[in-house]
Amino acid sequence: MKTLLPVLLLILMACQPKNKESSSIDLPTTTAPMEPLTSIDSTSTPSYTENALLLDSTGLSNQRTYMDTSWTRFSVAANKKYTYAIVAARKADHHYKQLLITDQANQRELELTLVASEVAWDSAIDQRRNDWIRLCNAHHAAELINNLYLPEAIYYNHKPPITDRTALIAEYAYMNRPEYSLHLAPLHREMVNTTFAFEIGQCSGSYGGKYMICWQKDAQGKWMVFMDSNI
């Protein structure tokens, strides 16, 4: 028995970790660009309604962009017929984000496609949204449009899209009624790249539906509405 003790002691010493550092494992800390939140069928080809509105960074487009892979970043029912969604996608080595309106058959009624990159949210957009709410509730529709919408901004609400400020001021004339009130509360917001951002949110007050906005930074560095929809 005495001769076995030294052997047992050597075995026990060999089993002990030499120090805390040598027993730890370094975990990877890399993050994939635009990591998807919810995966969708990357092999399916999207279908479109007969009069689907297609948009890109220049405005109205007739180009459908078929992706190699895509993921839903956020999705919410706008009403009983339509869904708002933000999708991240890849085609070859290029990254994109899309702002979508789809119907009950999952056909795309609106598709805005932009080249994407990883960018942190710009809090200046939140102040611009607050300006939008303030001018709306002050019943200054013309001032709201002239100060917060690009000259070529697009407004979509089932009818042919409105693509100029004068027509949009007329469309938003109901905001001038003294009893009208509205608040915008974002449900999801994310940067697309350094000059574009997507936002989907909930309205409350005189209108209780959902809204979507695409913000664009203008040449003076001010965030403006590029596309607006409440369906």
GROMACS .gro file of C-alpha atoms in nm:
model
  231
    1MET     CA    1   0.000   0.000   0.000
    2LYS     CA    2   0.283   0.240   0.082
    3THR     CA    3   0.434   0.190  -0.262
    4LEU     CA    4   0.103   0.292  -0.428
    5LEU     CA    5   0.070   0.627  -0.247
    6PRO     CA    6   0.332   0.817  -0.452
    7VAL     CA    7   0.173   0.690  -0.775
    8LEU     CA    8  -0.176   0.801  -0.662
    9LEU     CA    9  -0.043   1.144  -0.565
   10LEU     CA   10   0.116   1.189  -0.908
   11ILE     CA   11  -0.211   1.094  -1.081
   12LEU     CA   12  -0.411   1.343  -0.868
   13MET     CA   13  -0.163   1.624  -0.938
   14ALA     CA   14  -0.178   1.557  -1.313
   15CYS     CA   15  -0.558   1.586  -1.309
   16GLN     CA   16  -0.560   1.937  -1.151
   17PRO     CA   17  -0.573   2.243  -1.390
   18LYS     CA   18  -0.241   2.424  -1.385
   19ASN     CA   19  -0.402   2.771  -1.355
   20LYS     CA   20  -0.727   2.955  -1.434
   21GLU     CA   21  -0.601   3.093  -1.763
   22SER     CA   22  -0.497   2.761  -1.910
   23SER     CA   23  -0.838   2.605  -1.833
   24SER     CA   24  -1.042   2.884  -2.002
   25ILE     CA   25  -1.173   2.881  -2.362
   26ASP     CA   26  -1.177   3.190  -2.581
   27LEU     CA   27  -1.517   3.230  -2.749
   28PRO     CA   28  -1.545   3.389  -3.094
   29THR     CA   29  -1.673   3.747  -3.093
   30THR     CA   30  -1.725   3.807  -3.465
   31THR     CA   31  -2.067   3.925  -3.584
   32ALA     CA   32  -2.198   3.850  -3.930
   33PRO     CA   33  -2.304   4.162  -4.122
   34MET     CA   34  -2.682   4.216  -4.117
   35GLU     CA   35  -2.739   3.892  -3.927
   36PRO     CA   36  -3.094   3.774  -4.005
   37LEU     CA   37  -3.361   3.777  -3.737
   38THR     CA   38  -3.603   3.537  -3.907
   39SER     CA   39  -3.518   3.319  -4.203
   40ILE     CA   40  -3.751   3.282  -4.502
   41ASP     CA   41  -3.727   3.051  -4.800
   42SER     CA   42  -3.419   3.172  -4.984
   43THR     CA   43  -3.508   2.970  -5.297
   44SER     CA   44  -3.854   3.119  -5.352
   45THR     CA   45  -3.910   3.387  -5.616
   46PRO     CA   46  -4.131   3.674  -5.497
   47SER     CA   47  -4.457   3.741  -5.677
   48TYR     CA   48  -4.605   4.085  -5.737
   49THR     CA   49  -4.950   4.239  -5.769
   50GLU     CA   50  -5.048   4.364  -6.113
   51ASN     CA   51  -4.970   4.728  -6.034
   52ALA     CA   52  -4.688   4.676  -5.785
   53LEU     CA   53  -4.495   4.991  -5.698
   54LEU     CA   54  -4.120   4.934  -5.738
   55LEU     CA   55  -3.873   5.183  -5.591
   56ASP     CA   56  -3.497   5.224  -5.559
   57SER     CA   57  -3.267   5.502  -5.440
   58THR     CA   58  -3.363   5.722  -5.736
   59GLY     CA   59  -3.738   5.689  -5.680
   60LEU     CA   60  -3.985   5.509  -5.908
   61SER     CA   61  -3.839   5.207  -6.085
   62ASN     CA   62  -3.956   4.924  -6.309
   63GLN     CA   63  -3.676   4.690  -6.201
   64ARG     CA   64  -3.754   4.383  -5.992
   65THR     CA   65  -3.453   4.268  -5.789
   66TYR     CA   66  -3.440   3.891  -5.745
   67MET     CA   67  -3.212   3.792  -5.457
   68ASP     CA   68  -3.004   3.481  -5.390
   69THR     CA   69  -3.097   3.472  -5.019
   70SER     CA   70  -3.319   3.686  -4.797
   71TRP     CA   71  -3.433   3.717  -4.436
   72THR     CA   72  -3.719   3.896  -4.269
   73ARG     CA   73  -3.585   4.156  -4.027
   74PHE     CA   74  -3.929   4.272  -3.909
   75SER     CA   75  -4.287   4.205  -4.007
   76VAL     CA   76  -4.622   4.332  -3.876
   77ALA     CA   77  -4.981   4.325  -3.998
   78ALA     CA   78  -5.071   4.672  -4.123
   79ASN     CA   79  -5.439   4.573  -4.132
   80LYS     CA   80  -5.645   4.266  -4.224
   81LYS     CA   81  -5.529   4.274  -4.587
   82TYR     CA   82  -5.168   4.392  -4.583
   83THR     CA   83  -4.836   4.335  -4.407
   84TYR     CA   84  -4.542   4.569  -4.365
   85ALA     CA   85  -4.195   4.412  -4.362
   86ILE     CA   86  -3.823   4.487  -4.370
   87VAL     CA   87  -3.612   4.225  -4.544
   88ALA     CA   88  -3.234   4.184  -4.563
   89ALA     CA   89  -3.100   4.010  -4.872
   90ARG     CA   90  -2.789   3.912  -5.063
   91LYS     CA   91  -2.725   3.887  -5.433
   92ALA     CA   92  -2.378   3.762  -5.521
   93ASP     CA   93  -2.146   3.964  -5.292
   94HIS     CA   94  -2.385   4.257  -5.246
   95HIS     CA   95  -2.608   4.326  -4.944
   96TYR     CA   96  -2.951   4.486  -4.972
   97LYS     CA   97  -3.245   4.583  -4.755
   98GLN     CA   98  -3.602   4.602  -4.877
   99LEU     CA   99  -3.911   4.776  -4.742
  100LEU     CA  100  -4.220   4.579  -4.843
  101ILE     CA  101  -4.598   4.589  -4.847
  102THR     CA  102  -4.746   4.245  -4.918
  103ASP     CA  103  -5.106   4.128  -4.955
  104GLN     CA  104  -5.279   3.818  -4.814
  105ALA     CA  105  -5.136   3.605  -5.095
  106ASN     CA  106  -4.786   3.730  -5.004
  107GLN     CA  107  -4.768   3.924  -5.329
  108ARG     CA  108  -4.562   4.240  -5.317
  109GLU     CA  109  -4.764   4.557  -5.366
  110LEU     CA  110  -4.469   4.785  -5.280
  111GLU     CA  111  -4.099   4.705  -5.290
  112LEU     CA  112  -3.823   4.953  -5.209
  113THR     CA  113  -3.475   4.806  -5.262
  114LEU     CA  114  -3.155   4.973  -5.141
  115VAL     CA  115  -2.790   4.872  -5.112
  116ALA     CA  116  -2.715   4.808  -4.745
  117SER     CA  117  -2.424   4.833  -4.503
  118GLU     CA  118  -2.382   4.801  -4.126
  119VAL     CA  119  -2.449   5.141  -3.966
  120ALA     CA  120  -2.560   5.236  -3.614
  121TRP     CA  121  -2.895   5.414  -3.574
  122ASP     CA  122  -2.871   5.792  -3.610
  123SER     CA  123  -3.063   5.957  -3.323
  124ALA     CA  124  -3.107   6.269  -3.537
  125ILE     CA  125  -3.387   6.078  -3.711
  126ASP     CA  126  -3.579   6.062  -3.383
  127GLN     CA  127  -3.570   6.441  -3.360
  128ARG     CA  128  -3.696   6.470  -3.716
  129ARG     CA  129  -3.985   6.239  -3.629
  130ASN     CA  130  -4.064   6.462  -3.333
  131ASP     CA  131  -4.064   6.761  -3.569
  132TRP     CA  132  -4.309   6.574  -3.792
  133ILE     CA  133  -4.545   6.511  -3.498
  134ARG     CA  134  -4.516   6.872  -3.375
  135LEU     CA  135  -4.600   7.027  -3.713
  136CYS     CA  136  -4.881   6.782  -3.775
  137ASN     CA  137  -5.045   6.862  -3.441
  138ALA     CA  138  -4.992   7.234  -3.497
  139HIS     CA  139  -5.203   7.188  -3.816
  140HIS     CA  140  -4.931   7.314  -4.048
  141ALA     CA  141  -4.947   7.058  -4.330
  142ALA     CA  142  -4.762   7.277  -4.581
  143GLU     CA  143  -4.480   7.354  -4.339
  144LEU     CA  144  -4.455   6.986  -4.248
  145ILE     CA  145  -4.419   6.878  -4.611
  146ASN     CA  146  -4.183   7.159  -4.711
  147ASN     CA  147  -3.953   7.105  -4.412
  148LEU     CA  148  -3.954   6.728  -4.377
  149TYR     CA  149  -4.014   6.581  -4.725
  150LEU     CA  150  -3.774   6.572  -5.016
  151PRO     CA  151  -3.896   6.758  -5.328
  152GLU     CA  152  -3.928   6.420  -5.503
  153ALA     CA  153  -4.072   6.235  -5.200
  154ILE     CA  154  -4.319   5.952  -5.268
  155TYR     CA  155  -4.646   5.897  -5.081
  156TYR     CA  156  -4.838   5.573  -5.132
  157ASN     CA  157  -5.185   5.479  -5.010
  158HIS     CA  158  -5.345   5.238  -5.264
  159LYS     CA  159  -5.395   5.516  -5.515
  160PRO     CA  160  -5.138   5.617  -5.779
  161PRO     CA  161  -4.831   5.735  -5.586
  162ILE     CA  162  -4.794   6.104  -5.514
  163THR     CA  163  -4.451   6.227  -5.618
  164ASP     CA  164  -4.439   6.601  -5.554
  165ARG     CA  165  -4.480   6.830  -5.255
  166THR     CA  166  -4.769   7.037  -5.392
  167ALA     CA  167  -4.990   6.732  -5.441
  168LEU     CA  168  -4.885   6.590  -5.104
  169ILE     CA  169  -4.977   6.916  -4.926
  170ALA     CA  170  -5.323   6.885  -5.078
  171GLU     CA  171  -5.342   6.517  -4.977
  172TYR     CA  172  -5.245   6.601  -4.617
  173ALA     CA  173  -5.485   6.899  -4.591
  174TYR     CA  174  -5.691   6.707  -4.334
  175MET     CA  175  -5.409   6.773  -4.085
  176ASN     CA  176  -5.512   7.139  -4.086
  177ARG     CA  177  -5.840   7.062  -3.912
  178PRO     CA  178  -5.825   7.195  -3.552
  179GLU     CA  179  -5.950   6.867  -3.407
  180TYR     CA  180  -5.690   6.651  -3.586
  181SER     CA  181  -5.414   6.493  -3.376
  182LEU     CA  182  -5.159   6.222  -3.444
  183HIS     CA  183  -4.865   6.052  -3.272
  184LEU     CA  184  -4.606   5.822  -3.432
  185ALA     CA  185  -4.451   5.543  -3.224
  186PRO     CA  186  -4.182   5.334  -3.399
  187LEU     CA  187  -4.222   4.956  -3.372
  188HIS     CA  188  -3.901   4.886  -3.562
  189ARG     CA  189  -3.634   5.111  -3.709
  190GLU     CA  190  -3.300   5.037  -3.867
  191MET     CA  191  -3.037   5.199  -4.079
  192VAL     CA  192  -2.999   5.078  -4.437
  193ASN     CA  193  -2.672   5.262  -4.500
  194THR     CA  194  -2.526   5.602  -4.415
  195THR     CA  195  -2.793   5.791  -4.612
  196PHE     CA  196  -3.110   5.580  -4.579
  197ALA     CA  197  -3.310   5.437  -4.288
  198PHE     CA  198  -3.630   5.233  -4.260
  199GLU     CA  199  -3.900   5.279  -3.997
  200ILE     CA  200  -4.229   5.097  -3.934
  201GLY     CA  201  -4.455   5.217  -3.656
  202GLN     CA  202  -4.794   5.264  -3.497
  203CYS     CA  203  -5.011   5.574  -3.529
  204SER     CA  204  -5.247   5.687  -3.255
  205GLY     CA  205  -5.493   5.973  -3.226
  206SER     CA  206  -5.716   6.062  -3.522
  207TYR     CA  207  -5.570   5.767  -3.718
  208GLY     CA  208  -5.488   5.437  -3.551
  209GLY     CA  209  -5.319   5.238  -3.828
  210LYS     CA  210  -4.960   5.150  -3.905
  211TYR     CA  211  -4.714   5.365  -4.097
  212MET     CA  212  -4.386   5.317  -4.279
  213ILE     CA  213  -4.122   5.577  -4.359
  214CYS     CA  214  -3.799   5.564  -4.552
  215TRP     CA  215  -3.571   5.847  -4.440
  216GLN     CA  216  -3.295   5.987  -4.660
  217LYS     CA  217  -3.016   6.226  -4.562
  218ASP     CA  218  -3.008   6.520  -4.803
  219ALA     CA  219  -2.706   6.711  -4.936
  220GLN     CA  220  -2.707   6.935  -4.626
  221GLY     CA  221  -2.694   6.632  -4.394
  222LYS     CA  222  -3.057   6.667  -4.282
  223TRP     CA  223  -3.284   6.363  -4.259
  224MET     CA  224  -3.589   6.395  -4.487
  225VAL     CA  225  -3.880   6.169  -4.582
  226PHE     CA  226  -3.800   5.983  -4.904
  227MET     CA  227  -4.109   5.757  -4.896
  228ASP     CA  228  -4.416   5.758  -4.674
  229SER     CA  229  -4.706   5.515  -4.660
  230ASN     CA  230  -5.006   5.444  -4.438
  231ILE     CA  231  -5.220   5.179  -4.595
   0.00000   0.00000   0.00000
